[in-house]
Amino acid sequence: MWTYKTPGIPDDLFLQSDNVPGPTKEEIRALTISKARLKEGFYVIDVGCGTGGLTIEAALQVGYKGRVFAIDEDDEAVKLTISNAEKFDAQDIVKVLKGKAPEALADLPMVDVVIIGGTKGLEEIIPVAYTKLKEHGRIVVNAILLETGFRALDAIKKAGFTEIDVTQINVAKGKNIDGGTMMLARNPITVISATKA
Amino acid sequence: MWTYKTPGIPDDLFLQSDNVPGPTKEEIRALTISKARLKEGFYVIDVGCGTGGLTIEAALQVGYKGRVFAIDEDDEAVKLTISNAEKFDAQDIVKVLKGKAPEALADLPMVDVVIIGGTKGLEEIIPVAYTKLKEHGRIVVNAILLETGFRALDAIKKAGFTEIDVTQINVAKGKNIDGGTMMLARNPITVISATKA
Amino acid sequence: MWTYKTPGIPDDLFLQSDNVPGPTKEEIRALTISKARLKEGFYVIDVGCGTGGLTIEAALQVGYKGRVFAIDEDDEAVKLTISNAEKFDAQDIVKVLKGKAPEALADLPMVDVVIIGGTKGLEEIIPVAYTKLKEHGRIVVNAILLETGFRALDAIKKAGFTEIDVTQINVAKGKNIDGGTMMLARNPITVISATKA
Amino acid sequence: MWTYKTPGIPDDLFLQSDNVPGPTKEEIRALTISKARLKEGFYVIDVGCGTGGLTIEAALQVGYKGRVFAIDEDDEAVKLTISNAEKFDAQDIVKVLKGKAPEALADLPMVDVVIIGGTKGLEEIIPVAYTKLKEHGRIVVNAILLETGFRALDAIKKAGFTEIDVTQINVAKGKNIDGGTMMLARNPITVISATKA
């Protein structure tokens, strides 16, 4: 299906649904996975998995000794992430949970990385994410709202994370049209990452 | 209609058509008019006027002693620009010509500024624009294709323009959604401006 | 000095100092003035004027019947703005006040537009700016910090402004180097503007 | 040194020199490696390796069964890339060659991926790169000049590559200052990637 080792699976390889957000665009997935700093065998939580784009990318990095716990409160997102896990042969690595964060994190084991793509409840989710992270564990938040960038950064500071990195990305993609290559902009994203000391 | 002196008329004040590109977004219009460096009484050519957004903005700056010659080869663009000129009470300033550049420039008088929004035939249009410009006249090209940026810059250099400025702009606009302000990207634009020595 | 009618005076025409921030880059000045929606005779307050870039641009738009009250708490910024007002022959339009906002706004008359370029105390300045604005008056805030964008938007909403616009701008400028045109990025700016209902 | 599996090594972990460009910033390295689509055992050529940032990232992905041939015509770049290869324990994977492309590619074996970071001679290098690539091999060009983006795309089309992707990236990084997080822009980059059919 996708035999390369590097993140950044083309968007159109994922099963998609009009009712489920995602997948996170391939360039942003590549960058998010980079900021997550993964190793084989790592345990990862993906909060608000949507289509499962980041879940699958993380799964391909951590491999069969690792686990990715994907959480979403939407039934269709849960099903879609499961389908994508199967499509990419990652069904033994990915565990999809229907539930609402931060409550849904309660029963999960300690993990190496928490990825948060969603926009709601960051103030509650980030402190709980901190408690679920092992020492030197990483958190990565993808913010698409002006307010989320601010709130995520504030919550990450208050939770006690260190090595905080704020990266705003504007991507434009070339599209072949009559006459040349039109540059089509993608919405800007703020990626905030940090380490549990 | 629009009684302010400063450029940047809100997009939705223009009459629009699905078949005609434009109007150039308000922020890009404001910047294009800035690079054009207009004065009352100036004569301006707008090549590829489309909806007439830049035509109207220029007209409001040059006033009744000035003229804006708007050129487009599309019938509907010609009609729409005329309608917008009437809507903004600029019909005595704006002269709309159906025609193809650079041929359509042949019968026009010498002008102070040439604005080029279109994407085709830049190599032919820019040298002719140079001959139509008075001394110290200005040219402003808005490029949305990767190739157009390169070709416009190359043609502007070859035509003998000086004080060449290349400005790439990425704009994102906030949209109120449930939960906050989503940043929606607009396509990047390269604005190339220069002066006839 | 600068005889054009349109905003966007080239940066290097301003007197500058290493100890005073600014001038706001020409493209951002053009856009800020566009969002301010100025008319001849308007009264304007520029909070945190720094070098005076926005002060001068506003002064050239409002003309001799208008006024621009430029405020800064730094002595050198006050002097530099006065010098730039003289350089651009706007000394009869510009009144520079040494002081701290929002206190320094207390004795000023009601105005048509408030421009805020500074980063500190937005929560206190914006509600006071609201009280100083005439009906249909405009506010424009330029934010360069992640937090300022959020706080300005929040304070503008709470103060009761309408027609709120959030515009993020990324500008890159071409620089001639051996081999071609290198694109040098300028720091992103969030421009938040709104109308007093 | 860097034990993570994912690309995007922090910039400051590389040995650097004022006389050698690079390293390519970590976010752009992560994206470049993503577009390169690497597997364990792959052979890679890095044309214009500079500091060796992309060389090391590629080496960590292809592992001991793979090879990265790093080429630069500058003595100090050659030395620096060797030093960085040693620092990241990749000296058995990386072979650094002093030389000028495309001539320096002549004696290299067929490879899976060619990465081109330099700005000169793209028209000559890209067709030779094509001949050095195995079937389904990938090319990735990072362009920082307006002209390079255009020329690389044109040369890639003419060489017969397929699945051509043009991605422009603007990154801004948060920096803690008094009062908040200032967003500092990095220069925009155009990443062009394609596959040999």
PDB file of N, CA, C and O in Angstrom, chain C residues 115-141:
ATOM      1  N   ILE C 115      -5.524  53.817  15.237  1.00  0.00           N
ATOM      2  CA  ILE C 115      -4.586  52.800  14.767  1.00  0.00           C
ATOM      3  C   ILE C 115      -3.706  52.400  15.948  1.00  0.00           C
ATOM      4  O   ILE C 115      -3.176  53.269  16.644  1.00  0.00           O
ATOM      5  N   ILE C 116      -3.550  51.095  16.164  1.00  0.00           N
ATOM      6  CA  ILE C 116      -2.741  50.617  17.286  1.00  0.00           C
ATOM      7  C   ILE C 116      -1.680  49.674  16.758  1.00  0.00           C
ATOM      8  O   ILE C 116      -1.985  48.591  16.247  1.00  0.00           O
ATOM      9  N   GLY C 117      -0.433  50.099  16.874  1.00  0.00           N
ATOM     10  CA  GLY C 117       0.641  49.261  16.387  1.00  0.00           C
ATOM     11  C   GLY C 117       1.384  48.544  17.496  1.00  0.00           C
ATOM     12  O   GLY C 117       2.080  47.573  17.259  1.00  0.00           O
ATOM     13  N   GLY C 118       1.196  49.015  18.720  1.00  0.00           N
ATOM     14  CA  GLY C 118       1.957  48.495  19.847  1.00  0.00           C
ATOM     15  C   GLY C 118       1.462  47.144  20.305  1.00  0.00           C
ATOM     16  O   GLY C 118       0.483  46.612  19.781  1.00  0.00           O
ATOM     17  N   THR C 119       2.170  46.577  21.277  1.00  0.00           N
ATOM     18  CA  THR C 119       1.843  45.221  21.687  1.00  0.00           C
ATOM     19  C   THR C 119       1.414  45.115  23.144  1.00  0.00           C
ATOM     20  O   THR C 119       0.973  44.065  23.580  1.00  0.00           O
ATOM     21  N   LYS C 120       1.549  46.193  23.865  1.00  0.00           N
ATOM     22  CA  LYS C 120       1.283  46.098  25.304  1.00  0.00           C
ATOM     23  C   LYS C 120      -0.020  46.781  25.702  1.00  0.00           C
ATOM     24  O   LYS C 120      -0.364  47.833  25.177  1.00  0.00           O
ATOM     25  N   GLY C 121      -0.718  46.187  26.632  1.00  0.00           N
ATOM     26  CA  GLY C 121      -1.884  46.826  27.217  1.00  0.00           C
ATOM     27  C   GLY C 121      -3.083  46.933  26.295  1.00  0.00           C
ATOM     28  O   GLY C 121      -3.946  47.802  26.489  1.00  0.00           O
ATOM     29  N   LEU C 122      -3.166  46.041  25.314  1.00  0.00           N
ATOM     30  CA  LEU C 122      -4.292  46.106  24.376  1.00  0.00           C
ATOM     31  C   LEU C 122      -5.631  45.998  25.080  1.00  0.00           C
ATOM     32  O   LEU C 122      -6.604  46.645  24.677  1.00  0.00           O
ATOM     33  N   GLU C 123      -5.687  45.184  26.124  1.00  0.00           N
ATOM     34  CA  GLU C 123      -6.952  44.995  26.831  1.00  0.00           C
ATOM     35  C   GLU C 123      -7.455  46.308  27.433  1.00  0.00           C
ATOM     36  O   GLU C 123      -8.663  46.513  27.546  1.00  0.00           O
ATOM     37  N   GLU C 124      -6.533  47.173  27.826  1.00  0.00           N
ATOM     38  CA  GLU C 124      -6.944  48.459  28.404  1.00  0.00           C
ATOM     39  C   GLU C 124      -7.145  49.509  27.306  1.00  0.00           C
ATOM     40  O   GLU C 124      -8.016  50.372  27.416  1.00  0.00           O
ATOM     41  N   ILE C 125      -6.316  49.454  26.273  1.00  0.00           N
ATOM     42  CA  ILE C 125      -6.356  50.507  25.251  1.00  0.00           C
ATOM     43  C   ILE C 125      -7.604  50.405  24.374  1.00  0.00           C
ATOM     44  O   ILE C 125      -8.247  51.406  24.060  1.00  0.00           O
ATOM     45  N   ILE C 126      -7.956  49.198  23.983  1.00  0.00           N
ATOM     46  CA  ILE C 126      -9.050  49.032  23.013  1.00  0.00           C
ATOM     47  C   ILE C 126     -10.399  49.556  23.540  1.00  0.00           C
ATOM     48  O   ILE C 126     -11.090  50.273  22.810  1.00  0.00           O
ATOM     49  N   PRO C 127     -10.790  49.263  24.800  1.00  0.00           N
ATOM     50  CA  PRO C 127     -12.067  49.835  25.274  1.00  0.00           C
ATOM     51  C   PRO C 127     -12.033  51.365  25.326  1.00  0.00           C
ATOM     52  O   PRO C 127     -13.048  52.007  25.046  1.00  0.00           O
ATOM     53  N   VAL C 128     -10.904  51.941  25.671  1.00  0.00           N
ATOM     54  CA  VAL C 128     -10.803  53.401  25.702  1.00  0.00           C
ATOM     55  C   VAL C 128     -10.857  53.951  24.268  1.00  0.00           C
ATOM     56  O   VAL C 128     -11.506  54.971  24.001  1.00  0.00           O
ATOM     57  N   ALA C 129     -10.189  53.261  23.351  1.00  0.00           N
ATOM     58  CA  ALA C 129     -10.253  53.665  21.946  1.00  0.00           C
ATOM     59  C   ALA C 129     -11.706  53.696  21.475  1.00  0.00           C
ATOM     60  O   ALA C 129     -12.121  54.614  20.756  1.00  0.00           O
ATOM     61  N   TYR C 130     -12.466  52.715  21.909  1.00  0.00           N
ATOM     62  CA  TYR C 130     -13.883  52.662  21.523  1.00  0.00           C
ATOM     63  C   TYR C 130     -14.608  53.931  21.947  1.00  0.00           C
ATOM     64  O   TYR C 130     -15.381  54.509  21.171  1.00  0.00           O
ATOM     65  N   THR C 131     -14.334  54.387  23.159  1.00  0.00           N
ATOM     66  CA  THR C 131     -15.036  55.580  23.669  1.00  0.00           C
ATOM     67  C   THR C 131     -14.580  56.851  22.952  1.00  0.00           C
ATOM     68  O   THR C 131     -15.305  57.837  22.941  1.00  0.00           O
ATOM     69  N   LYS C 132     -13.395  56.822  22.386  1.00  0.00           N
ATOM     70  CA  LYS C 132     -12.865  57.994  21.686  1.00  0.00           C
ATOM     71  C   LYS C 132     -13.334  58.066  20.227  1.00  0.00           C
ATOM     72  O   LYS C 132     -13.097  59.074  19.540  1.00  0.00           O
ATOM     73  N   LEU C 133     -13.916  56.972  19.744  1.00  0.00           N
ATOM     74  CA  LEU C 133     -14.308  56.920  18.330  1.00  0.00           C
ATOM     75  C   LEU C 133     -15.705  57.492  18.121  1.00  0.00           C
ATOM     76  O   LEU C 133     -16.625  57.220  18.888  1.00  0.00           O
ATOM     77  N   LYS C 134     -15.843  58.276  17.071  1.00  0.00           N
ATOM     78  CA  LYS C 134     -17.158  58.712  16.625  1.00  0.00           C
ATOM     79  C   LYS C 134     -17.940  57.505  16.108  1.00  0.00           C
ATOM     80  O   LYS C 134     -17.355  56.458  15.798  1.00  0.00           O
ATOM     81  N   GLU C 135     -19.236  57.683  15.937  1.00  0.00           N
ATOM     82  CA  GLU C 135     -20.065  56.642  15.342  1.00  0.00           C
ATOM     83  C   GLU C 135     -19.487  56.281  13.972  1.00  0.00           C
ATOM     84  O   GLU C 135     -19.041  57.167  13.239  1.00  0.00           O
ATOM     85  N   HIS C 136     -19.489  55.018  13.614  1.00  0.00           N
ATOM     86  CA  HIS C 136     -18.917  54.480  12.363  1.00  0.00           C
ATOM     87  C   HIS C 136     -17.393  54.644  12.305  1.00  0.00           C
ATOM     88  O   HIS C 136     -16.799  54.415  11.239  1.00  0.00           O
ATOM     89  N   GLY C 137     -16.792  55.021  13.412  1.00  0.00           N
ATOM     90  CA  GLY C 137     -15.338  55.125  13.445  1.00  0.00           C
ATOM     91  C   GLY C 137     -14.687  53.755  13.295  1.00  0.00           C
ATOM     92  O   GLY C 137     -15.313  52.721  13.531  1.00  0.00           O
ATOM     93  N   ARG C 138     -13.416  53.769  12.903  1.00  0.00           N
ATOM     94  CA  ARG C 138     -12.713  52.519  12.620  1.00  0.00           C
ATOM     95  C   ARG C 138     -11.529  52.323  13.554  1.00  0.00           C
ATOM     96  O   ARG C 138     -10.835  53.276  13.928  1.00  0.00           O
ATOM     97  N   ILE C 139     -11.281  51.085  13.907  1.00  0.00           N
ATOM     98  CA  ILE C 139     -10.068  50.729  14.653  1.00  0.00           C
ATOM     99  C   ILE C 139      -9.260  49.731  13.819  1.00  0.00           C
ATOM    100  O   ILE C 139      -9.843  48.885  13.143  1.00  0.00           O
ATOM    101  N   VAL C 140      -7.944  49.895  13.841  1.00  0.00           N
ATOM    102  CA  VAL C 140      -7.061  48.942  13.152  1.00  0.00           C
ATOM    103  C   VAL C 140      -5.913  48.600  14.097  1.00  0.00           C
ATOM    104  O   VAL C 140      -5.197  49.502  14.562  1.00  0.00           O
ATOM    105  N   VAL C 141      -5.745  47.311  14.383  1.00  0.00           N
ATOM    106  CA  VAL C 141      -4.662  46.857  15.259  1.00  0.00           C
ATOM    107  C   VAL C 141      -3.712  45.979  14.451  1.00  0.00           C
ATOM    108  O   VAL C 141      -4.152  45.044  13.782  1.00  0.00           O
TER     109      VAL C 141
END
